[in-house]
Amino acid sequence: MLEKIAFFPFITLIRNKSVQNFIFLAIIQASNVLISLITMPLLITSLGVDQFGLVNLALSVMVLANIFVSFGFNLSSPRDVAINQKNKSALSSLVSNVFAGKLFLASVATIFILISIYGFDLFEEYQTILVFSLLLLFSEATMPLWFFQGMEKMKLISIANIFSKLLFLMGIVLFIHNPEQAKWVNLLLGGSALSINLLLLTYIHYEMEVTFYLPEFKKIIHSIKSNTLFFLSILASHISVSGGLIILSFFENANILGMFSLAEKIGLVLRMFPALIVQAVYPNASKLYEQDRNAFYIYVSKVSKWALLIGLLISLSTFLAAPFIIQILSKKILPEAVAFLKILAFVPLLACFNIINVILFLVKNQKNLMFDSSWQMSLYMITASLILTHFYGGIGLSFALISTEIVVFLICVGLNVKHNKQETIMLYQKIFKPK
């Protein structure tokens, strides 16, 4: 009986490493969102709205600075780890270069922010909070998510992430009780993450037999330079995803901004689905591309078809449930927010169309194509958003964001046809003619 259960398709599916990668990445993102929802009312009650806003403003600065600290390593390194999974010497060299590079960038970012504060008196309202937030740069630098992603062993780090967030939540409950303690919030977030990261690095060294050492400075700089295009691609994508609200602020009042922000946050959570798919399958796809090209085509085409089907279900469900979702989250009936969400509901479906193109860029390590597509997308998004928002407000911006997903898909297809013609043809043949 047990043997029959073991062959049940669902059990087999769960045992698939790419499926496990996706599940554990989803758990990480879900735990992050859940902890944010739990801590938000606690912090607002303890700190007041003003200090809560300043804490989040400092956190936004840290998020942008962490894009600099990660510098594309989170995109390039999983592929390198996946290819060298069984080569301890290569892994040791790779891991040492990446961590040394990220720690160097975290130090540079720290110095830059301190000079901005104490040398130029910037960030005047929340300087102290920002200084206490700097630990977040080093928690990002030591975060080994990319390593476990490449090794296709995501269970441990997903558990570690949950434990880190629970430590942060416990710290909020125990130590944050009045507005004067606002400076400790981001320090607690960074400290809890950093402490767990150090335990994970200890595990990597002793249990996985990966050696850490300080590389030559030239090698550190070379590893950073090699990721420049990935960094610029991520920066452009961040602008495209997060820049809409800033553009809307030039044209609409605070009421519309609040309603669009609510719908956009839901849209960003939904937008994680195709991103998680890419992150989950990318390591195995990289190995297959190197070892068995036909298996690579079959694997990626299957992933793409399943992603499109699930993406369609997510989008349709969100579209139909938009009034209920908005009312649950806001405790109010907000017709404008519902209208925005009904349009943005189709972002995950449209983003799923581009999964094949992005995976192909990544497995071939084509940083230049990632850069080209990201910045073309960013330029289109800014232009379309300015024009449509000027004439149609939040609805126009929603359609601009939707059209951006379509345009970036067309851009990526064009780049792949030009630079990866054979692979592109084979992949789409597998989708439309599986046999």
XYZ file of C-alpha atoms in Angstrom:
435
model
C 0.000 0.000 0.000
C 2.784 2.394 0.960
C 4.584 1.610 -2.277
C 1.483 2.553 -4.269
C 1.174 5.842 -2.402
C 4.814 6.605 -3.154
C 4.043 6.467 -6.870
C 1.012 8.738 -6.601
C 1.617 11.708 -8.958
C 1.124 14.295 -6.234
C 3.775 12.689 -4.017
C 6.138 12.496 -6.970
C 5.468 16.152 -7.758
C 6.228 17.230 -4.184
C 9.516 15.317 -4.289
C 10.640 17.308 -7.325
C 13.446 19.662 -6.274
C 12.148 22.567 -8.366
C 8.685 22.201 -6.821
C 10.264 22.099 -3.362
C 12.305 25.193 -4.227
C 9.111 27.003 -5.216
C 7.245 25.898 -2.090
C 10.022 26.987 0.267
C 10.561 30.292 -1.571
C 6.812 30.878 -1.294
C 6.973 30.077 2.431
C 9.754 32.668 2.838
C 7.751 35.362 1.039
C 4.510 34.419 2.800
C 6.179 34.577 6.219
C 7.627 38.004 5.373
C 4.195 39.318 4.367
C 2.489 37.732 7.406
C 4.980 39.172 9.897
C 4.579 42.598 8.273
C 0.817 42.382 8.714
C 1.206 41.321 12.367
C 3.837 43.918 13.315
C 2.153 46.842 11.538
C -0.676 47.402 14.088
C 1.722 46.703 16.989
C 4.172 49.353 15.784
C 1.493 51.917 14.973
C 0.061 51.491 18.491
C 3.479 51.699 20.185
C 5.176 54.349 18.064
C 2.335 56.439 16.696
C 1.694 57.091 13.017
C 4.470 59.705 12.632
C 7.318 57.577 14.007
C 5.957 54.491 12.242
C 6.149 56.427 8.963
C 9.755 57.463 9.649
C 10.736 53.858 10.454
C 9.282 52.751 7.124
C 10.971 55.638 5.328
C 14.327 54.510 6.723
C 13.482 50.948 5.723
C 12.781 52.133 2.152
C 16.257 53.711 2.028
C 17.714 50.404 3.227
C 15.798 48.441 0.594
C 17.312 50.637 -2.115
C 20.774 50.372 -0.540
C 20.418 46.583 -0.370
C 19.929 46.474 -4.133
C 23.433 47.941 -4.270
C 24.729 45.440 -1.676
C 23.289 42.429 -3.529
C 24.664 43.890 -6.809
C 23.180 41.122 -8.945
C 24.859 38.297 -6.981
C 21.427 36.937 -6.058
C 20.759 36.448 -9.786
C 24.130 35.192 -11.019
C 25.301 33.066 -8.090
C 22.528 30.390 -7.970
C 23.491 29.337 -11.495
C 27.185 29.032 -10.576
C 26.366 27.103 -7.399
C 24.028 24.731 -9.286
C 26.676 23.920 -11.893
C 29.322 23.263 -9.204
C 27.151 21.516 -6.605
C 29.563 18.597 -6.150
C 32.813 20.556 -6.515
C 33.771 21.660 -2.987
C 36.822 23.593 -4.170
C 34.843 25.588 -6.735
C 32.041 26.196 -4.230
C 34.498 27.450 -1.618
C 36.008 29.897 -4.092
C 32.588 31.060 -5.304
C 31.115 31.477 -1.816
C 34.167 33.347 -0.541
C 34.140 35.745 -3.499
C 30.422 36.454 -3.214
C 30.351 37.052 0.544
C 33.535 39.134 0.433
C 32.097 41.215 -2.423
C 28.775 41.797 -0.670
C 30.435 42.693 2.645
C 32.679 45.157 0.822
C 29.630 46.748 -0.847
C 27.785 46.866 2.499
C 30.749 48.727 3.988
C 30.801 51.182 1.075
C 27.043 51.792 1.404
C 27.422 52.315 5.170
C 30.177 54.896 4.713
C 28.163 56.687 2.011
C 25.049 56.913 4.225
C 27.056 58.092 7.256
C 28.730 60.806 5.152
C 25.306 61.820 3.818
C 23.993 62.155 7.375
C 26.904 63.696 9.257
C 28.642 65.444 6.368
C 25.687 66.850 4.398
C 22.934 66.698 7.048
C 20.612 64.686 4.770
C 17.653 62.587 5.990
C 17.099 65.225 8.676
C 13.880 63.877 10.197
C 15.042 60.297 10.662
C 18.852 60.374 10.861
C 19.084 58.395 14.108
C 16.628 55.764 12.879
C 18.625 55.443 9.646
C 21.937 54.993 11.476
C 20.409 52.226 13.600
C 19.064 50.652 10.394
C 22.536 50.146 8.886
C 22.759 46.630 10.311
C 20.259 45.634 7.599
C 23.022 46.117 5.011
C 25.152 43.446 6.672
C 22.214 41.089 7.151
C 21.695 41.318 3.370
C 25.417 40.782 2.739
C 25.489 37.570 4.816
C 22.159 36.184 3.603
C 22.958 32.793 1.941
C 19.598 32.358 0.171
C 21.321 32.290 -3.232
C 23.609 29.434 -2.051
C 20.792 27.173 -0.853
C 18.795 28.065 -3.962
C 21.666 26.876 -6.159
C 22.128 23.745 -4.060
C 18.347 23.150 -4.336
C 18.121 22.746 -0.546
C 15.647 25.413 0.482
C 14.026 23.742 3.491
C 16.630 24.864 6.030
C 16.737 28.497 4.953
C 12.939 28.767 4.823
C 12.778 27.545 8.435
C 15.621 29.917 9.365
C 13.788 32.844 7.766
C 10.629 32.097 9.752
C 12.663 31.830 12.966
C 14.366 35.158 12.170
C 11.016 36.895 11.685
C 9.680 35.385 14.921
C 12.746 36.742 16.759
C 11.980 40.155 15.290
C 8.338 39.901 16.355
C 9.380 38.880 19.876
C 11.756 41.849 20.002
C 8.930 44.217 19.004
C 6.669 42.850 21.737
C 9.373 42.957 24.429
C 11.249 46.165 23.653
C 9.131 48.573 21.572
C 6.594 50.404 23.746
C 6.847 54.147 23.024
C 7.793 56.588 20.209
C 11.309 57.152 21.620
C 12.126 53.504 20.856
C 11.474 53.863 17.100
C 15.223 53.757 16.363
C 15.400 50.160 17.639
C 12.849 48.691 15.200
C 15.051 48.280 12.121
C 18.008 47.388 14.342
C 15.972 44.481 15.719
C 15.042 43.446 12.171
C 18.656 43.528 11.002
C 20.028 41.938 14.166
C 17.622 38.995 14.120
C 18.400 38.326 10.445
C 22.169 38.688 10.906
C 22.282 36.309 13.879
C 20.406 33.601 11.949
C 22.583 34.182 8.873
C 25.734 33.587 10.918
C 24.309 30.282 12.136
C 23.559 29.309 8.528
C 27.113 30.176 7.479
C 28.397 27.970 10.304
C 26.238 25.135 8.974
C 27.533 25.679 5.423
C 31.130 25.514 6.653
C 30.950 22.539 9.013
C 28.117 20.399 7.636
C 28.475 21.094 3.901
C 32.270 21.303 4.053
C 32.533 24.631 2.237
C 35.610 26.652 3.214
C 35.489 30.411 3.737
C 38.558 32.531 3.102
C 39.392 36.130 2.238
C 40.038 36.343 -1.531
C 42.500 38.758 -3.108
C 41.064 42.250 -3.437
C 41.430 42.040 -7.239
C 39.178 38.969 -7.292
C 36.574 40.733 -5.160
C 36.522 43.714 -7.519
C 36.381 41.396 -10.546
C 33.382 39.492 -9.135
C 31.618 42.812 -8.496
C 32.394 44.141 -11.989
C 31.115 40.946 -13.584
C 27.699 41.586 -12.014
C 27.355 45.238 -13.025
C 24.773 44.549 -15.729
C 22.724 42.340 -13.406
C 22.777 45.133 -10.802
C 21.587 47.706 -13.339
C 18.890 45.277 -14.516
C 17.575 44.819 -10.967
C 17.678 48.579 -10.397
C 15.667 49.162 -13.568
C 13.154 46.494 -12.573
C 12.809 48.079 -9.128
C 12.054 51.430 -10.767
C 9.500 49.809 -13.076
C 7.737 47.955 -10.263
C 7.907 50.604 -7.524
C 7.922 53.857 -9.482
C 4.204 53.989 -10.300
C 3.121 55.431 -6.958
C 5.715 58.208 -7.205
C 4.443 59.169 -10.665
C 0.828 59.109 -9.445
C 1.747 61.499 -6.606
C 2.364 64.248 -9.174
C -1.183 64.043 -10.503
C -3.552 62.863 -7.750
C -4.500 63.691 -4.166
C -3.635 61.697 -1.038
C -6.983 59.857 -1.078
C -6.395 58.391 -4.557
C -2.766 57.665 -3.661
C -3.894 55.663 -0.637
C -6.398 53.606 -2.628
C -3.938 52.949 -5.448
C -1.245 52.020 -2.903
C -3.574 49.418 -1.391
C -4.325 47.853 -4.787
C -0.675 48.042 -5.826
C 0.506 46.215 -2.696
C -1.861 43.354 -3.485
C -0.597 43.398 -7.065
C 3.017 43.216 -5.880
C 2.235 40.152 -3.772
C 0.613 38.493 -6.811
C 3.581 39.544 -8.965
C 5.806 37.368 -6.747
C 4.356 34.210 -8.322
C 6.207 34.306 -11.687
C 9.347 35.612 -9.933
C 9.253 32.647 -7.528
C 8.803 30.256 -10.448
C 11.936 31.608 -12.121
C 13.952 31.443 -8.888
C 12.752 27.900 -8.166
C 13.481 26.319 -11.547
C 16.521 28.366 -12.556
C 19.172 26.192 -10.771
C 17.920 22.905 -12.250
C 17.397 24.543 -15.648
C 21.036 25.707 -15.590
C 22.261 22.152 -14.945
C 20.055 20.690 -17.662
C 21.176 23.319 -20.162
C 24.792 22.287 -19.580
C 24.177 18.523 -19.475
C 21.126 17.638 -21.596
C 19.761 20.284 -23.948
C 16.641 18.337 -24.972
C 15.722 17.689 -21.329
C 16.159 21.428 -20.742
C 13.660 22.267 -23.509
C 11.092 19.781 -22.181
C 11.532 20.916 -18.579
C 11.239 24.665 -19.224
C 8.280 24.270 -21.595
C 6.381 22.217 -18.982
C 7.149 24.771 -16.292
C 5.937 27.578 -18.539
C 2.637 25.870 -19.366
C 1.861 25.083 -15.722
C 2.831 28.620 -14.687
C 0.499 30.122 -17.289
C -2.378 27.940 -16.134
C -1.869 28.811 -12.461
C -1.264 32.461 -13.354
C -4.597 32.521 -15.192
C -6.385 31.086 -12.144
C -4.714 33.630 -9.834
C -5.628 36.557 -12.076
C -9.246 35.504 -12.630
C -9.744 34.765 -8.931
C -8.335 38.161 -7.947
C -10.454 39.941 -10.563
C -13.663 38.303 -9.328
C -12.816 38.673 -5.635
C -11.470 42.262 -5.866
C -14.366 43.928 -3.951
C -14.125 41.346 -1.149
C -10.286 41.607 -0.930
C -10.332 45.401 -0.710
C -13.106 45.404 1.899
C -11.320 42.814 4.056
C -8.026 44.726 4.023
C -9.378 48.269 4.362
C -12.550 47.599 6.388
C -14.240 49.978 3.938
C -15.988 49.940 0.561
C -13.568 51.655 -1.831
C -14.819 51.501 -5.457
C -11.711 53.219 -6.865
C -9.370 50.723 -5.173
C -11.496 47.853 -6.514
C -11.248 49.302 -10.039
C -7.458 49.549 -9.753
C -7.140 45.986 -8.433
C -9.359 44.528 -11.176
C -6.893 45.849 -13.747
C -3.727 44.959 -11.810
C -5.118 41.450 -11.217
C -3.823 40.446 -14.659
C -0.206 41.396 -13.928
C 0.802 37.871 -12.722
C -0.724 36.185 -15.784
C 1.027 38.523 -18.217
C 4.312 38.224 -16.299
C 4.114 34.416 -16.630
C 4.429 34.740 -20.412
C 7.964 36.027 -19.909
C 9.204 33.137 -17.756
C 10.770 31.310 -20.707
C 12.650 34.388 -21.881
C 14.056 35.222 -18.447
C 15.159 31.633 -17.757
C 16.952 31.541 -21.114
C 18.805 34.770 -20.317
C 19.821 33.416 -16.902
C 20.990 29.927 -17.890
C 23.132 31.440 -20.645
C 24.410 34.104 -18.246
C 23.435 36.816 -20.730
C 23.713 39.821 -18.453
C 23.737 42.198 -21.407
C 20.311 40.982 -22.567
C 18.899 41.218 -19.045
C 20.224 44.770 -18.902
C 18.801 45.725 -22.313
C 15.345 44.321 -21.590
C 15.161 45.814 -18.074
C 16.069 49.345 -19.083
C 13.857 49.307 -22.171
C 11.037 48.139 -19.900
C 11.812 50.897 -17.404
C 11.847 53.613 -20.070
C 8.552 52.393 -21.516
C 6.951 52.162 -18.065
C 7.952 55.719 -17.107
C 6.811 57.161 -20.451
C 3.511 55.272 -20.560
C 2.796 55.989 -16.895
C 3.386 59.732 -17.248
C 1.133 59.999 -20.302
C -1.703 57.728 -19.143
C -1.657 59.022 -15.557
C -1.826 62.614 -16.824
C -4.978 61.897 -18.807
C -6.677 59.120 -16.807
C -5.239 59.206 -13.272
C -4.964 55.934 -11.337
C -6.849 53.953 -13.973
C -4.362 55.164 -16.589
C -1.450 54.157 -14.385
C -2.965 50.699 -13.869
C -3.195 50.174 -17.626
C 0.366 51.492 -18.027
C 1.613 48.826 -15.613
C -0.362 46.130 -17.411
C 0.939 47.216 -20.808
C 4.504 47.219 -19.432
C 4.265 43.444 -18.869
C 3.169 42.971 -22.480
C 5.885 45.242 -23.862
C 8.694 43.632 -21.849
C 7.543 40.203 -23.095
C 7.768 41.424 -26.704
C 11.169 43.005 -26.021
C 12.523 39.769 -24.511
C 11.140 37.627 -27.344
C 12.808 39.945 -29.839
C 16.139 39.758 -28.032
C 15.957 35.964 -27.785
C 15.056 35.574 -31.454
C 18.041 37.755 -32.330
C 20.611 36.245 -29.951
C 19.210 32.797 -29.013
C 17.249 31.864 -32.098
C 17.715 28.090 -31.960
C 16.868 27.774 -28.269
C 13.843 30.060 -28.628
C 12.460 28.068 -31.560
C 12.978 24.757 -29.747
C 11.288 26.003 -26.573
C 8.209 27.318 -28.336
C 8.025 24.156 -30.443
C 7.933 22.117 -27.232
C 5.085 24.295 -25.943
C 2.912 24.143 -29.056
C 4.035 20.705 -30.316
C 4.986 18.747 -27.181
C 5.529 15.505 -29.066
